[in-house]
Coordinates of C-alpha atoms in Angstrom, one line a residue:
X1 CA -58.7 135.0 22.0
X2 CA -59.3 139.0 23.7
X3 CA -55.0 138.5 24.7
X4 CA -53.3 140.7 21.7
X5 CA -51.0 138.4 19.6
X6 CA -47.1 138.5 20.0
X7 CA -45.1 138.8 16.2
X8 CA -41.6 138.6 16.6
X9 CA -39.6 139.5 13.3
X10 CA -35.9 138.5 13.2
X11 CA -34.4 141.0 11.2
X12 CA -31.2 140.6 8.8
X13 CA -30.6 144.3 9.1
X14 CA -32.6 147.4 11.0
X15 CA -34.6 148.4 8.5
X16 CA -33.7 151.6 6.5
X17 CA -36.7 152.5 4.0
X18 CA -34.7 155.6 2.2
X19 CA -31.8 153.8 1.8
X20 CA -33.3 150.4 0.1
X21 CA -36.7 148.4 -0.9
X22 CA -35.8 146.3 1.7
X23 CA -36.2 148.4 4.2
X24 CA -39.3 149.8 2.8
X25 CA -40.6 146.3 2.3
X26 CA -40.5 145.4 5.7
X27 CA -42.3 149.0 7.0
X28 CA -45.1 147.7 5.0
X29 CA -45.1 143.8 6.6
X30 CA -44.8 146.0 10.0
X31 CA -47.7 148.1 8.9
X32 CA -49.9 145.0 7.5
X33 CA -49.3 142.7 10.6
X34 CA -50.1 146.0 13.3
X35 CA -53.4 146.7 11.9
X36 CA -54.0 142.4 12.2
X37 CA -53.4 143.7 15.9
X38 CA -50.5 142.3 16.3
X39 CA -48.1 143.2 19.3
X40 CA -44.8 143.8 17.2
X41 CA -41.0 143.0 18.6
X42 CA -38.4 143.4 16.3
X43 CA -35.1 141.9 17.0
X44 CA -31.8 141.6 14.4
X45 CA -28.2 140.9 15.6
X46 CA -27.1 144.0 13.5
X47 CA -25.4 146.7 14.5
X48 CA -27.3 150.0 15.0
X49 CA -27.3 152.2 11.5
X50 CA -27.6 156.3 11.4
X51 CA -30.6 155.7 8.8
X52 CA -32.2 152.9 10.5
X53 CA -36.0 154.0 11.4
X54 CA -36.9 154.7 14.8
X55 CA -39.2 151.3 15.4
X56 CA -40.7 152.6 18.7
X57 CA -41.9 155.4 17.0
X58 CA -44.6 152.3 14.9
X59 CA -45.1 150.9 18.3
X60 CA -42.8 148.3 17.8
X61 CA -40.1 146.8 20.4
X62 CA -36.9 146.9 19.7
X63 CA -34.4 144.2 20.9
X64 CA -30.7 143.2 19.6
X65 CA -29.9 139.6 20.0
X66 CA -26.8 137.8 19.6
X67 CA -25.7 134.9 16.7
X68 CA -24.9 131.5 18.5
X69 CA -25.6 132.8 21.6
X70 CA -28.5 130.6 24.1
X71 CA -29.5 134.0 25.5
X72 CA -32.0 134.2 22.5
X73 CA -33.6 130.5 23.6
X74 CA -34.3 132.8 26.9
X75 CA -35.8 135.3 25.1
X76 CA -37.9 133.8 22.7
X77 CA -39.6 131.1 25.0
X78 CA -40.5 134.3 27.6
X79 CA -41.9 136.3 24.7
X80 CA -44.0 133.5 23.3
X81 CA -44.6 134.7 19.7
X82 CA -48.2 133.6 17.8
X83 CA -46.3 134.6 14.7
X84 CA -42.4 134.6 14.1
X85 CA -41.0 136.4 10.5
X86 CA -37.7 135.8 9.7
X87 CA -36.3 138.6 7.3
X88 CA -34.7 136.5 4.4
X89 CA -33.4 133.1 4.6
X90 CA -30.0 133.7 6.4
X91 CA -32.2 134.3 9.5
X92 CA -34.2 131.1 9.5
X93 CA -31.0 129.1 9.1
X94 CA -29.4 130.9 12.1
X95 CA -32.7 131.5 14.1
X96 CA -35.2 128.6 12.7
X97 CA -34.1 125.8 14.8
X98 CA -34.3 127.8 18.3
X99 CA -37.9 128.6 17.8
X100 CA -38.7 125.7 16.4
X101 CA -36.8 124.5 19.9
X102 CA -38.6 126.9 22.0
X103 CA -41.9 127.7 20.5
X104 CA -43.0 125.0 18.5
X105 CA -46.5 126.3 18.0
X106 CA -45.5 129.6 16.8
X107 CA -46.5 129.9 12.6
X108 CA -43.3 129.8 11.1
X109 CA -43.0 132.5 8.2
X110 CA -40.5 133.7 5.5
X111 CA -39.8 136.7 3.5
X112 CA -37.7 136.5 1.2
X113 CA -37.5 139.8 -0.7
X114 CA -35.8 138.3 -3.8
X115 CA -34.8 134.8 -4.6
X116 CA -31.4 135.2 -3.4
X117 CA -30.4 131.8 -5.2
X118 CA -31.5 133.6 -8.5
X119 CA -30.3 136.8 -8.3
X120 CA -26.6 135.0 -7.7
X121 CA -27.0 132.4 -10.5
X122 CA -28.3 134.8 -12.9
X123 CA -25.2 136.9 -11.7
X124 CA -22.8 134.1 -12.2
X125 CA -23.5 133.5 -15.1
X126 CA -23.7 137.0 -16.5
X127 CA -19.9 137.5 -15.1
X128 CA -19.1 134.6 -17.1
X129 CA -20.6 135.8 -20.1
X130 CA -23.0 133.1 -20.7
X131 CA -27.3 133.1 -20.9
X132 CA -28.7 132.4 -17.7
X133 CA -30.5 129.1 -17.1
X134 CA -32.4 127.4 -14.7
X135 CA -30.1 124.4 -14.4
X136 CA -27.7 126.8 -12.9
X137 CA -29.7 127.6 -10.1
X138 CA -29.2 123.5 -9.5
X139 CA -25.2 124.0 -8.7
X140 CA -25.4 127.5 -7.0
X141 CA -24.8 126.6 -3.3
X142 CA -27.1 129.2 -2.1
X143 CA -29.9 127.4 -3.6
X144 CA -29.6 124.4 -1.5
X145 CA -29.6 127.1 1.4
X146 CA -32.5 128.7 0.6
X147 CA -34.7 126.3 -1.3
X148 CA -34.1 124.5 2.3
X149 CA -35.4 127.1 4.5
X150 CA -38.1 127.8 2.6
X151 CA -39.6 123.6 2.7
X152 CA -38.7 124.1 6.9
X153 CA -41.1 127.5 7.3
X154 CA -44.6 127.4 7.2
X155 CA -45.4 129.9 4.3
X156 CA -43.1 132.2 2.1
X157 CA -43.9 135.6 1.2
X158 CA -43.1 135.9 -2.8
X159 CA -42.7 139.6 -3.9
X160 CA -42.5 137.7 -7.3
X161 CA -45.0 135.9 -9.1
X162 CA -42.2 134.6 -11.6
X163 CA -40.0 133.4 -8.6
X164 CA -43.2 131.3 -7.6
X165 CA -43.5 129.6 -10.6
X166 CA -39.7 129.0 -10.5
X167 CA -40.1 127.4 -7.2
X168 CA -43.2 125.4 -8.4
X169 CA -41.8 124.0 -11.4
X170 CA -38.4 124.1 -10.9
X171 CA -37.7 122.9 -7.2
X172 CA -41.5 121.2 -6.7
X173 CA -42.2 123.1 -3.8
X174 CA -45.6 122.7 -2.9
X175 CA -47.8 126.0 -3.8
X176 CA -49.4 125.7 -0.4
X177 CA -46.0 126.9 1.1
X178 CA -46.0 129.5 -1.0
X179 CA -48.1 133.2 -0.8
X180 CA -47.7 136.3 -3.2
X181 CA -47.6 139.2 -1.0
X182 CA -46.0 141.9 -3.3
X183 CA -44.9 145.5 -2.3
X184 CA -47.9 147.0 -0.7
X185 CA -48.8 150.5 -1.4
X186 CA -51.4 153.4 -1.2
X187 CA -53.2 153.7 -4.2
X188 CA -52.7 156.7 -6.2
X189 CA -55.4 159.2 -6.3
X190 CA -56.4 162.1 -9.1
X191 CA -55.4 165.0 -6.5
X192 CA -52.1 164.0 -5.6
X193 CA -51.5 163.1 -9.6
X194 CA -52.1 166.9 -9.9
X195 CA -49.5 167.8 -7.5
X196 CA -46.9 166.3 -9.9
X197 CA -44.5 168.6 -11.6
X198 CA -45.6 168.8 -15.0
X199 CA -43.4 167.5 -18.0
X200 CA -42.0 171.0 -18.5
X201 CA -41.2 171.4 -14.7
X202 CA -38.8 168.4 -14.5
X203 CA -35.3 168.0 -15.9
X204 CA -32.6 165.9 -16.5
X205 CA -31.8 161.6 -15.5
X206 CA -32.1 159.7 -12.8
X207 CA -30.4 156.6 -11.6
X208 CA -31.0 155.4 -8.0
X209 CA -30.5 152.2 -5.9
X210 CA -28.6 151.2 -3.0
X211 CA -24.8 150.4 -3.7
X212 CA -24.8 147.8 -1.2
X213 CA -26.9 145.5 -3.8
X214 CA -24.3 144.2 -7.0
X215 CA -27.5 144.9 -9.5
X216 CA -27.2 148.5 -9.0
X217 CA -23.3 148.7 -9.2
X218 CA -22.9 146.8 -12.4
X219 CA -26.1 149.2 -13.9
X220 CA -24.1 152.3 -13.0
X221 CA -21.4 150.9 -15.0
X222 CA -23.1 150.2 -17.6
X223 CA -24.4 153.5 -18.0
X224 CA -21.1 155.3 -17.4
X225 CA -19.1 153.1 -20.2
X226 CA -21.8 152.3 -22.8
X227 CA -25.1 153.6 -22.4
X228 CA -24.9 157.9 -21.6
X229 CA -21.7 158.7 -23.6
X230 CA -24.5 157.7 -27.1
X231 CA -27.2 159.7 -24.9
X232 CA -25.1 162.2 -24.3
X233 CA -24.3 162.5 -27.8
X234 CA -27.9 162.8 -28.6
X235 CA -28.8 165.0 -25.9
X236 CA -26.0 167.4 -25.9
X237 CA -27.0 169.4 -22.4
X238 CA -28.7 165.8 -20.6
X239 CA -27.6 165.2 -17.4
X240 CA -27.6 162.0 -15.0
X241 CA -28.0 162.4 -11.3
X242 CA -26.9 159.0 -9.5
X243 CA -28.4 158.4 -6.5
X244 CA -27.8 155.6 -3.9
X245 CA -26.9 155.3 -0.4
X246 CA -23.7 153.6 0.5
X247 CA -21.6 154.1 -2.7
X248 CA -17.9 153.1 -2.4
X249 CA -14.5 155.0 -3.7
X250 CA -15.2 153.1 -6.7
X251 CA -19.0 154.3 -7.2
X252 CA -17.5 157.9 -6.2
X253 CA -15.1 158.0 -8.8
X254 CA -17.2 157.5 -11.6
X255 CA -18.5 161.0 -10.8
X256 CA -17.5 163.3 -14.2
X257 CA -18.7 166.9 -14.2
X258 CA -17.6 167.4 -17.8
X259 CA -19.6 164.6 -19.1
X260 CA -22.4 165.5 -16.8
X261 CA -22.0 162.0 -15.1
X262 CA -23.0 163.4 -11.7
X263 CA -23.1 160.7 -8.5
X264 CA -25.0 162.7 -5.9
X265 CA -24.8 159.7 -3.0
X266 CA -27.4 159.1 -0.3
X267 CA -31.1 160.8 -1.4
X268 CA -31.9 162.4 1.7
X269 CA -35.9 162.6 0.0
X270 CA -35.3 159.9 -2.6
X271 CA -39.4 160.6 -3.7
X272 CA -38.5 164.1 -4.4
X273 CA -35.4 163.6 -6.5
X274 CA -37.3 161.1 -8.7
X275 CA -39.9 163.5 -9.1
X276 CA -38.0 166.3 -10.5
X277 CA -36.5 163.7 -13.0
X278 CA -38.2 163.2 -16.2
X279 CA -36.6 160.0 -16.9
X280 CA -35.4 157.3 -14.9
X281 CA -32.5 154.9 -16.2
X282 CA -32.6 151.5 -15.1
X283 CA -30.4 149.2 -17.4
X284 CA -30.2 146.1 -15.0
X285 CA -28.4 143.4 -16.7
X286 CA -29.0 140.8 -13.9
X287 CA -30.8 140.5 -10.2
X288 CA -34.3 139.5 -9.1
X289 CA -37.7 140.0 -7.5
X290 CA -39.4 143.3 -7.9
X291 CA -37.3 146.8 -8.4
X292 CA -38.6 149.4 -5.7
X293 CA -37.2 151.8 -7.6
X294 CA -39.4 151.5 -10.3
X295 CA -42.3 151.1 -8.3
X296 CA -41.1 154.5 -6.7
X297 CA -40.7 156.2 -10.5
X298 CA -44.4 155.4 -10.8
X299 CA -45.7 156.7 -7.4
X300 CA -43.5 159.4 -8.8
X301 CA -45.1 159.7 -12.4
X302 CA -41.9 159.7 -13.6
X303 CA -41.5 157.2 -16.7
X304 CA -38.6 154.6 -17.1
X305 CA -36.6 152.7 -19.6
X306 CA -35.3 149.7 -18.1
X307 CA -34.5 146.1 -18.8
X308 CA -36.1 142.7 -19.0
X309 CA -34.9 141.6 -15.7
X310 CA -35.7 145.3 -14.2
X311 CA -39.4 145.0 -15.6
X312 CA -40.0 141.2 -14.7
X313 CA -42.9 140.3 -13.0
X314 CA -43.8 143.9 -12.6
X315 CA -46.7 144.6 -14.6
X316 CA -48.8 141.6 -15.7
X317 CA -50.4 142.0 -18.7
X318 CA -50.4 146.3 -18.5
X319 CA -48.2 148.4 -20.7
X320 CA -45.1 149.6 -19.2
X321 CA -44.7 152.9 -18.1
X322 CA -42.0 153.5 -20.1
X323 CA -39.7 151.2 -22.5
X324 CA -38.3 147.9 -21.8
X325 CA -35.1 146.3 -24.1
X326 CA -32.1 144.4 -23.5
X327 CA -30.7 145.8 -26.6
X328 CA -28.1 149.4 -26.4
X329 CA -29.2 151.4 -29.5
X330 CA -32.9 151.0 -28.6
X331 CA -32.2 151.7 -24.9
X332 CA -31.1 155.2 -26.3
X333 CA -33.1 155.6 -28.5
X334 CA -36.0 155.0 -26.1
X335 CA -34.7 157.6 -23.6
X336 CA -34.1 160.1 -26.1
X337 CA -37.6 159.8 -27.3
X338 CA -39.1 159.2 -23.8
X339 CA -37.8 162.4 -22.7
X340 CA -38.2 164.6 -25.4
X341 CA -42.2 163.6 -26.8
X342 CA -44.4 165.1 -24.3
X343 CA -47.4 162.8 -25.5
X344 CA -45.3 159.7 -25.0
X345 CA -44.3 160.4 -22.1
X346 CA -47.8 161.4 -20.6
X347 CA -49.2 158.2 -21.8
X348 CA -46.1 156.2 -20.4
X349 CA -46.7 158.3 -16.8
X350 CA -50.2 157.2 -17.1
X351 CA -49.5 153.8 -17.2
X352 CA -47.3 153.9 -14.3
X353 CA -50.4 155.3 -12.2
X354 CA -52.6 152.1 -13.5
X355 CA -49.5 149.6 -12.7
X356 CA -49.9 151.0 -9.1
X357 CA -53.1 151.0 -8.5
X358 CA -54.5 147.5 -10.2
X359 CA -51.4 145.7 -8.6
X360 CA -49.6 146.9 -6.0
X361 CA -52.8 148.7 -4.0
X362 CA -52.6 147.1 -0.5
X363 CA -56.5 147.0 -0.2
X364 CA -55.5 144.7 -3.0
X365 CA -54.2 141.9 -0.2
X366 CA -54.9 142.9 3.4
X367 CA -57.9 141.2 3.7
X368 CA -56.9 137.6 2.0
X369 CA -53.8 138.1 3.8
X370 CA -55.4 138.0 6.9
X371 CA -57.3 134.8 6.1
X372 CA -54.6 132.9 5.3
X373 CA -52.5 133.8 8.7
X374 CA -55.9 132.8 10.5
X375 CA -56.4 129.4 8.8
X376 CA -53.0 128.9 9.2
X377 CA -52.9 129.0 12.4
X378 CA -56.0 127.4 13.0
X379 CA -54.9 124.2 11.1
X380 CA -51.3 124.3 11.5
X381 CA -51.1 120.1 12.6
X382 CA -51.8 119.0 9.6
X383 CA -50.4 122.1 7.4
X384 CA -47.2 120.9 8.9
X385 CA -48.1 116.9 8.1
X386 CA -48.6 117.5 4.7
X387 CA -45.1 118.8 4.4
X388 CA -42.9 116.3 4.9
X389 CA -40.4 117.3 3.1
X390 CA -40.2 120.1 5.6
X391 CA -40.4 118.5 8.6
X392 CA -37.9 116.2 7.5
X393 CA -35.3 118.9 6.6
X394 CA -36.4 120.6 10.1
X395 CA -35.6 117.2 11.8
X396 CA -32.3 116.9 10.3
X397 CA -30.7 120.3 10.1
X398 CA -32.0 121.3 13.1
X399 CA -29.7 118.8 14.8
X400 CA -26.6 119.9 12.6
X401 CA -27.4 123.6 12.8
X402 CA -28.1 123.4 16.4
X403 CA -25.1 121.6 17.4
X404 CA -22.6 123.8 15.4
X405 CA -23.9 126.7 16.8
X406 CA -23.0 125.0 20.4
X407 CA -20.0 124.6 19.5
X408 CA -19.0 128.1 18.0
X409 CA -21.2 129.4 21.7
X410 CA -19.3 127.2 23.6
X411 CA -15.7 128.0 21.4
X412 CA -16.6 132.2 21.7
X413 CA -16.9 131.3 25.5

């Protein structure tokens, strides 16, 4: 066992840490799976960004790869991956079948940043002016998708210990599928806490969030029609500075000078915008998983007022660093008093710091991690016997996957 191991991780997009969580999420897989020793290829059918990271700059091969296209069967059986990662479920579907094909040993694995199924259902039903619940997860097409994919891999990472449970109890997916692996960060130490800009030093609101994700566009709204004109009104000189890379005409128009509405675009150092904010806004009426934004207010020590959804699964049993409510008059009233009491806010900054450090410190999981790749691998026969329901669902939709991605090869042809 002296040969290094080959990953290869199928990428939905290149991965572009400053403009989403995403694409910080999977910097820290990249990060987790190199110092396992991992030889790393990265390969997506996306087109090339201008933010995307320079991957051979971590060491990492970089290879672009075609949908419905037998060129990748090449690829993959020559590379011979240990360990294949497929970046969401939309990859697995088009991707799952030719490894399975090509390199049946390889450990089949999933991350699926959020519960796409649930972040659409909970959406749905919000647009239609109705509570969510879990039966509509059970007629949201994307469900069937996903749920799917996850029963034909051999272990899904879960940034979400809620979304676990949903799949537990909800879709009786065996919990021997599933591994929480949230977002993995440096703990925070006493000496960079001093670095901070004080409570005096910072100024003004912050919203940020990539505009490419329906959460954040229906937030900014909501801020712009309901929530800051009553801020406003109790904070005469507040300001809100809207952050987010790829906002559309529509995001760009909301920009008002007069009522100090400001949309700023693309962070180009999102860290240091948050950290000259005192507050951050984050009224998320629907979505799912874990908000990197938050996470990145407390790195930041910058407290928060946010929403059920934005807090869920976030913090355990620790207080917030900040206020959560689904209710208007005690979102502002929260802010108001968030940013104006120094002691409150200190204490809500502190929290942030222990949030960090007691749940999302990657010393936290690198080693367990690690065990369960190993006795993964090590007993993959029967891990893949005891799912049946998998293997079943890998028998039959690898056939009707496989065969209509011949025809759209041989149709492009």
């Amino acid at each position: 066992m002296n040969q290094v191991q080959k990953l290869l991780i199928i990428g939905f997009v290149w991965p572009e840490p400053n403009s989403s969580a995403a694409g910080g999420r999977m910097m820290q897989l990249i990060s987790l799976f190199k110092a396992q020793g991992f030889s790393i290829t990265f390969a997506s059918p996306a087109q090339n960004s201008d933010f995307m990271v320079d991957l051979g700059e971590y060491e990492v091969d970089k290879k672009s790869i075609e949908l419905n296209n037998s060129s990748f069967d090449i690829f993959v059986k020559e590379l011979n991956p240990a360990l294949v990662l497929f970046d969401r479920f939309m990859m697995e579907e088009q991707f799952g079948w030719r490894v399975a094909e090509n390199c049946p040993d390889a450990l089949r694995l999933l991350d699926t940043e959020d519960l796409h199924c649930l972040r659409l259902a909970r959406q749905k039903a919000f647009k239609g002016n109705r509570s969510f619940s879990t039966t509509d997860l059970f007629v949201e097409e994307v469900a069937k998708r996903e749920i799917a994919s996850i029963l034909r891999c051999d272990l899904s990472l879960m940034i979400s210990e809620f979304e676990m449970e949903l799949l537990e109890s909800t879709f009786k997916i065996d919990k021997a599928l599933l591994y929480y692996l949230p977002f993995l960060l440096e703990p925070i130490i006493s000496s960079e806490i001093e670095e901070l800009p004080s409570f005096e030093n910072r100024k003004d609101f912050v919203f940020i969030g990539n505009f490419l994700h329906e959460p954040n566009w229906n937030a900014v709204q909501y801020l712009k029609e309901t929530i800051w004109p009553l801020i406003k009104k109790r904070l005469p000189e507040a300001v809100l500075n809207v952050y987010g890379a790829y906002p559309s005409q529509k995001v760009l128009q909301l920009h008002n000078k007069k009522e100090s509405f400001i949309i700023m675009g693309r962070a180009i150092d999102a860290q240091e915008v948050v950290q000259e904010a005192r507050v951050v806004l984050a009224p998320l009426r629907f979505g799912a998983g874990i908000k990197g934004k938050l996470l990145e207010a407390m790195q930041c020590g910058t407290p928060n007022v946010t929403t059920s959804i934005g807090s869920e699964s976030m913090h355990g049993d620790l207080p917030w660093n900040g206020f959560i409510t689904d209710d208007v008059a005690d979102f502002v009233n929260a802010t108001v008093q968030l940013f104006q009491d120094k002691a409150i806010w200190h204490k809500a900054q502190k929290n942030g710091f222990k949030i960090i450090n007691q749940r999302y410190s990657k010393g936290l999981f690198e080693s367990s991690f690690r065990t369960k790749i190993e006795f993964l691998r090590s007993n993959l026969p029967q891990h893949r016997l005891n799912n049946f329901m998998g293997s079943m669902l890998q028998h039959h939709t690898l056939k009707s996957t496989k065969y209509m991605s011949r025809w759209i090869e041989e149709k492009n042809k």
